[in-house]
PDB file of C-alpha atoms in Angstrom:
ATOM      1  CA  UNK A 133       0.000   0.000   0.000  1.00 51.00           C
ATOM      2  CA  UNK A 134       1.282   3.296  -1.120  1.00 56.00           C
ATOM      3  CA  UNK A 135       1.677   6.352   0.981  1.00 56.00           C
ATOM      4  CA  UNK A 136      -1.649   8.455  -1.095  1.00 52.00           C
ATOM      5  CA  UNK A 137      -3.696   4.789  -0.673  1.00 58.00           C
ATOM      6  CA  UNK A 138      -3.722   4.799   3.138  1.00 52.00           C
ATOM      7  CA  UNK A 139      -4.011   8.722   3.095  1.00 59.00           C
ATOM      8  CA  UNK A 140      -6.831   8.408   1.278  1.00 61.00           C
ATOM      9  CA  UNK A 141      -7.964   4.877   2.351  1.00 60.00           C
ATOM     10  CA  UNK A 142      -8.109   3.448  -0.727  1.00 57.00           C
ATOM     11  CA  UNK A 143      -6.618  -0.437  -0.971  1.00 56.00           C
ATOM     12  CA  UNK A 144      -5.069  -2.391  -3.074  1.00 57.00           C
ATOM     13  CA  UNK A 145      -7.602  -4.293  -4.938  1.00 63.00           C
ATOM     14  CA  UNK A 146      -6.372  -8.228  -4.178  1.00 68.00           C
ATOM     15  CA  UNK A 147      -6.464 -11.045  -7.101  1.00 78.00           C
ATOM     16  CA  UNK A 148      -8.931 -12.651  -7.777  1.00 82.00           C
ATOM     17  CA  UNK A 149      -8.946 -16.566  -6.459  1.00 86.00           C
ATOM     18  CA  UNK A 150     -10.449 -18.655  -9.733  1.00 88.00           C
ATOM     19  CA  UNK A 151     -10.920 -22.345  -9.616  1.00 90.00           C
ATOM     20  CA  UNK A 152      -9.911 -24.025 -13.206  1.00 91.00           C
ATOM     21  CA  UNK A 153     -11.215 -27.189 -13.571  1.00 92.00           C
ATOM     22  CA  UNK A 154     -10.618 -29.431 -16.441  1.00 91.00           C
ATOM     23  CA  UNK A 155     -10.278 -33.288 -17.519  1.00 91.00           C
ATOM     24  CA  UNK A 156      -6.461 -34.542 -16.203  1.00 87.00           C
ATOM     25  CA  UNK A 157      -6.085 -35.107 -20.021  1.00 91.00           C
ATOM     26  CA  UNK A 158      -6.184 -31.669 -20.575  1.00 92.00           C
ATOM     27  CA  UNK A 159      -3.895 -30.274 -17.733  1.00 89.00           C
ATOM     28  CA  UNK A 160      -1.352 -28.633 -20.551  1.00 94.00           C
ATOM     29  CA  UNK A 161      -3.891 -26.503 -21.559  1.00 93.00           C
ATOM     30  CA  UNK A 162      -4.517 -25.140 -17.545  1.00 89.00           C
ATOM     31  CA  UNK A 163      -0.420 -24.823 -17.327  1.00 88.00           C
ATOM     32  CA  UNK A 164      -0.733 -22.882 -21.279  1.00 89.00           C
ATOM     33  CA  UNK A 165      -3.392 -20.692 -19.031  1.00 87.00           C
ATOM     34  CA  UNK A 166      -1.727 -20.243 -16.085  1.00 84.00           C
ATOM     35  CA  UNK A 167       1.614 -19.010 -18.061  1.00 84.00           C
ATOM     36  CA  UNK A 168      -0.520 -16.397 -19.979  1.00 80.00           C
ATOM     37  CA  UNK A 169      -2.092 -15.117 -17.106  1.00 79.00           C
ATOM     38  CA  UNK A 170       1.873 -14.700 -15.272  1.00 78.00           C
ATOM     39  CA  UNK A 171       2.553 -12.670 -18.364  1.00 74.00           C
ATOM     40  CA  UNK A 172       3.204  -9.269 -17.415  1.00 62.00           C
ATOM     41  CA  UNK A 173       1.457  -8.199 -20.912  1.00 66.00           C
ATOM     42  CA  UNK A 174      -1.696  -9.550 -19.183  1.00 68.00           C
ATOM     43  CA  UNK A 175      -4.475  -7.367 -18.862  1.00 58.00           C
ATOM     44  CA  UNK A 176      -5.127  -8.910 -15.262  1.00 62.00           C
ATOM     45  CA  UNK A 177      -4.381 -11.826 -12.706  1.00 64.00           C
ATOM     46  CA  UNK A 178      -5.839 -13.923 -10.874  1.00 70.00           C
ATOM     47  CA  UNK A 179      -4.553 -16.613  -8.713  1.00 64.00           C
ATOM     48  CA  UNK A 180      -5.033 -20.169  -9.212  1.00 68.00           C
ATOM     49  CA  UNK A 181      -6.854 -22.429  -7.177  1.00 63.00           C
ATOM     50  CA  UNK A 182      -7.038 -25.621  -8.848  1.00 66.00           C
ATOM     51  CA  UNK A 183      -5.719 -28.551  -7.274  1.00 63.00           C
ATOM     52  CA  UNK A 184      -1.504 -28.562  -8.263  1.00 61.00           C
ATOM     53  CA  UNK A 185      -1.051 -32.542  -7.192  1.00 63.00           C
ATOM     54  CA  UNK A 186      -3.801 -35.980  -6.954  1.00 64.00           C
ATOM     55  CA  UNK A 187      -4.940 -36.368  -3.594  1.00 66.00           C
ATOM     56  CA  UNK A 188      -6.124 -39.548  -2.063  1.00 74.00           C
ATOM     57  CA  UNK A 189      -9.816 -39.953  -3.413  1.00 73.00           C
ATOM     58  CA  UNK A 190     -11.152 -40.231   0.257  1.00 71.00           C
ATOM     59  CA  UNK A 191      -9.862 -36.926   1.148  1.00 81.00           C
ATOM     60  CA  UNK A 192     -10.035 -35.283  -2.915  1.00 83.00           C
ATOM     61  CA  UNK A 193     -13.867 -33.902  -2.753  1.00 86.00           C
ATOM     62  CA  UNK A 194     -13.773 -32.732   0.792  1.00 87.00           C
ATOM     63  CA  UNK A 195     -10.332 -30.741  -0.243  1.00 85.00           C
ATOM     64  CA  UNK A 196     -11.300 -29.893  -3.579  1.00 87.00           C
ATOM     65  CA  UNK A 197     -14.930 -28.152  -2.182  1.00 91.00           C
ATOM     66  CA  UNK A 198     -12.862 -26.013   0.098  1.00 90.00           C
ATOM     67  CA  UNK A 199     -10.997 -24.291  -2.830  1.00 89.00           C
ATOM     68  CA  UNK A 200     -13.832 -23.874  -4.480  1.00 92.00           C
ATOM     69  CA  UNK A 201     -15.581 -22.493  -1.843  1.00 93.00           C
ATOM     70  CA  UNK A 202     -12.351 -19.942  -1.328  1.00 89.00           C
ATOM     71  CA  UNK A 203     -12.708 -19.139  -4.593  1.00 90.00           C
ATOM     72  CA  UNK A 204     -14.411 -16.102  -6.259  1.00 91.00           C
ATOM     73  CA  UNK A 205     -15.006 -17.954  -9.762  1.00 92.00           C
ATOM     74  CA  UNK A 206     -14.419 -20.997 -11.388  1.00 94.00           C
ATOM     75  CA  UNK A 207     -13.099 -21.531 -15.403  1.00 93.00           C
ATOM     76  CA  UNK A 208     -14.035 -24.840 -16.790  1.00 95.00           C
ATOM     77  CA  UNK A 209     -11.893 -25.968 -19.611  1.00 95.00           C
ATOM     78  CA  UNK A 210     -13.844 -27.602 -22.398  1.00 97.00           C
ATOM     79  CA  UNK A 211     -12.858 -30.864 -24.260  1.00 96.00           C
ATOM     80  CA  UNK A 212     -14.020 -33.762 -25.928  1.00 96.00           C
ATOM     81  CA  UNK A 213     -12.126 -35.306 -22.073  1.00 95.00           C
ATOM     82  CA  UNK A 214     -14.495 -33.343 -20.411  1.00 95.00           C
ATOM     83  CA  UNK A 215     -17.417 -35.020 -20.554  1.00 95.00           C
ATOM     84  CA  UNK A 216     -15.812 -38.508 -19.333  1.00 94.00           C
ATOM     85  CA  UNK A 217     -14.151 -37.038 -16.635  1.00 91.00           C
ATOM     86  CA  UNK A 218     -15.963 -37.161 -13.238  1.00 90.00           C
ATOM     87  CA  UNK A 219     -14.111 -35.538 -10.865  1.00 89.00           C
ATOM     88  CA  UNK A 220     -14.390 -32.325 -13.852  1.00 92.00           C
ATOM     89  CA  UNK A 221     -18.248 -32.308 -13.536  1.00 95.00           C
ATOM     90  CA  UNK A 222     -17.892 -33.171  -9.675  1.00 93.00           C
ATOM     91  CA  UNK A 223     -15.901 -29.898  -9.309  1.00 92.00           C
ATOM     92  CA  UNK A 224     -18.721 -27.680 -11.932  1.00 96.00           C
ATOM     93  CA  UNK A 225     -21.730 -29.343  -9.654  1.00 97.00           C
ATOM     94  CA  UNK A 226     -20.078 -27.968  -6.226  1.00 95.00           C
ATOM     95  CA  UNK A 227     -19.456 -24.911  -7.619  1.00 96.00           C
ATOM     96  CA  UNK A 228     -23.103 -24.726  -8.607  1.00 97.00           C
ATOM     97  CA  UNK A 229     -23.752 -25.678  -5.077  1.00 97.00           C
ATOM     98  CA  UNK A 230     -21.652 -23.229  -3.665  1.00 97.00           C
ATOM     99  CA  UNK A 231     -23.288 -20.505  -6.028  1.00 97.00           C
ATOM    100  CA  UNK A 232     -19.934 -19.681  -7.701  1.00 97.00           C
ATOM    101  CA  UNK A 233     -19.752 -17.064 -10.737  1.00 96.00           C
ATOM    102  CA  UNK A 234     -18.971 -20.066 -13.483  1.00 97.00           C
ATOM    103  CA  UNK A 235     -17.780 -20.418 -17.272  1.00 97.00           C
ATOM    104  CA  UNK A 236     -16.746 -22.763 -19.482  1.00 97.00           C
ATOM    105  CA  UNK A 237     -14.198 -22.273 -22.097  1.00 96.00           C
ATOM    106  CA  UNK A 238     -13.729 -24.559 -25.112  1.00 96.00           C
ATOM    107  CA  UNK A 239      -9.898 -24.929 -25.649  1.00 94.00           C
ATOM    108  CA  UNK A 240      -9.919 -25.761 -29.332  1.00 92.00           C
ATOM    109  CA  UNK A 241     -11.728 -24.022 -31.874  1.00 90.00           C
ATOM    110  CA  UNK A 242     -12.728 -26.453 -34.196  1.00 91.00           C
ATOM    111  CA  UNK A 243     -12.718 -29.609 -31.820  1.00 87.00           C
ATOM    112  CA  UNK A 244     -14.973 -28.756 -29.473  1.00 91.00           C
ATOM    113  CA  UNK A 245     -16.657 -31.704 -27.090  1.00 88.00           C
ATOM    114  CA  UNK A 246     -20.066 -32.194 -25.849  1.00 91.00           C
ATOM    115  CA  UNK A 247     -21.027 -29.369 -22.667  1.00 95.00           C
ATOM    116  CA  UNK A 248     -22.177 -31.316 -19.674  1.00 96.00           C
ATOM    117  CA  UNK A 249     -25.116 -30.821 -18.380  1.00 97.00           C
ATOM    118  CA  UNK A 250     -23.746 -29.544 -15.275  1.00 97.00           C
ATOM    119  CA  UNK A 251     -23.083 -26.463 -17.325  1.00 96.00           C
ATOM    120  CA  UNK A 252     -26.531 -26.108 -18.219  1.00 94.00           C
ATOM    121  CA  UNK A 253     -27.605 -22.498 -17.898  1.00 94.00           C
ATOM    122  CA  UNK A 254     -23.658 -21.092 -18.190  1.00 96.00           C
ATOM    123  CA  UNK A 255     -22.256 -19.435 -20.396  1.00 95.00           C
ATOM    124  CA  UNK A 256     -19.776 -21.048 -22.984  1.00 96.00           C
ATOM    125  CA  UNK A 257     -17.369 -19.184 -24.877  1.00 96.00           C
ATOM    126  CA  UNK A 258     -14.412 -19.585 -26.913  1.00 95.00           C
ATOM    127  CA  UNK A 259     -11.057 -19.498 -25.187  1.00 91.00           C
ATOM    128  CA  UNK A 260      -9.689 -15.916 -25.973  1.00 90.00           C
ATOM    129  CA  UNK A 261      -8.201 -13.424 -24.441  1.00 84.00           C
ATOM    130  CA  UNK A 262     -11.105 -10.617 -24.461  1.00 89.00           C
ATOM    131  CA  UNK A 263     -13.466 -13.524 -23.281  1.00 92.00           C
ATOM    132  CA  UNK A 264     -10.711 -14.503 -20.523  1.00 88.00           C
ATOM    133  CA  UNK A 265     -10.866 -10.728 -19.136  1.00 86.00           C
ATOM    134  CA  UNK A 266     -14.628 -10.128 -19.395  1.00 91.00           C
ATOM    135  CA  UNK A 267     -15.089 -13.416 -17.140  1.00 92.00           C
ATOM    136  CA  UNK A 268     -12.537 -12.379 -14.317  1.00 88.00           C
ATOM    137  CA  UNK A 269     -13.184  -8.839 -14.455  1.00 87.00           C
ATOM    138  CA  UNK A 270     -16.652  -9.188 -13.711  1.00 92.00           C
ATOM    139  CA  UNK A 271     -16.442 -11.028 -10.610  1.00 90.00           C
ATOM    140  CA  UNK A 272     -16.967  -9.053  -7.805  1.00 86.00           C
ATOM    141  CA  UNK A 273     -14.577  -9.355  -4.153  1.00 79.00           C
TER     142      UNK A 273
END
C-alpha cells in the first residue's frame, strides 16, 4: 500500500482466487493458461486455485470443495475429455452448489466436445483473451 492509498484509504484491490477445472487429459492446456495469465502483458491476474497434485480420493472432494468455496469464480476448460471425466463435472456441480460465478471455455476451436449438463444455464465461450478478461473482471470481491 502506497503512501496516497492509506491517506486516502483506498486499498489495493487483491487477485482474484479462480478455480480451473478441467479433464487430467487436458492439464497442458490449464499450465498454457496459467503461463498467460503470469505474463506481465496480461491485462489482469488472478490466482489459481485448482488442485496442483492428486490427492487420495477419500480426502479429494472434501479438499477440492474447500478451494472452491475460497474461490471467487471458477473456469471450466472444455474438451471432448471433459465429458468422461468425473471428478471435472464433480468440481462444476459444487461450484453450482456453492453458487460460484462459473464459465466454461472450449480450448480448441474447431474440436470442441459435448457441454455437460452440469453447465446447463452457463455461459460457454471460446477461449480468448477478451473472453478470458470479461469473465474475471466481472467477478466481484
Amino acid at each position: 500500500m502506497g503512501i496516497f492509498d492509506w491517506i486516502f484509504g483506498e486499498e489495493p484491490q487483491r487477485s482474484r482466487r479462480i478455480f480451473i477445472s478441467f479433464a487430467i487429459e487436458d492439464s497442458i492446456y490449464r499450465d498454457y493458461l496459467i503461463s498467460q495469465v503470469k505474463n506481465k502483458k496480461s491485462p489482469f491476474e488472478f490466482m489459481d486455485m485448482s488442485a496442483k497434485k492428486p490427492w487420495r480420493q477419500s480426502e479429494w472432494k472434501k479438499k477440492c470443495r474447500t478451494k472452491i468455496k475460497r474461490s471467487d469464480g471458477v473456469i471450466v476448460l472444455l474438451s471432448k475429455n471433459t465429458w468422461h471425466a468425473g471428478g471435472a463435472r464433480w468440481e462444476i456441480k459444487c461450484a453450482r452448489e456453492e453458487k460460484k460465478p462459473i464459465i466454461g471455455m472450449h480450448i480448441r476451436k474447431n474440436d470442441k466436445g459435448a457441454i455437460p449438463p452440469e453447465l446447463k444455464g452457463r455461459r460457454v465461450v471460446l477461449w480468448s483473451w477478451t473472453n478470458l478478461e470479461k469473465f474475471v473482471s466481472s467477478i466481484k470481491i
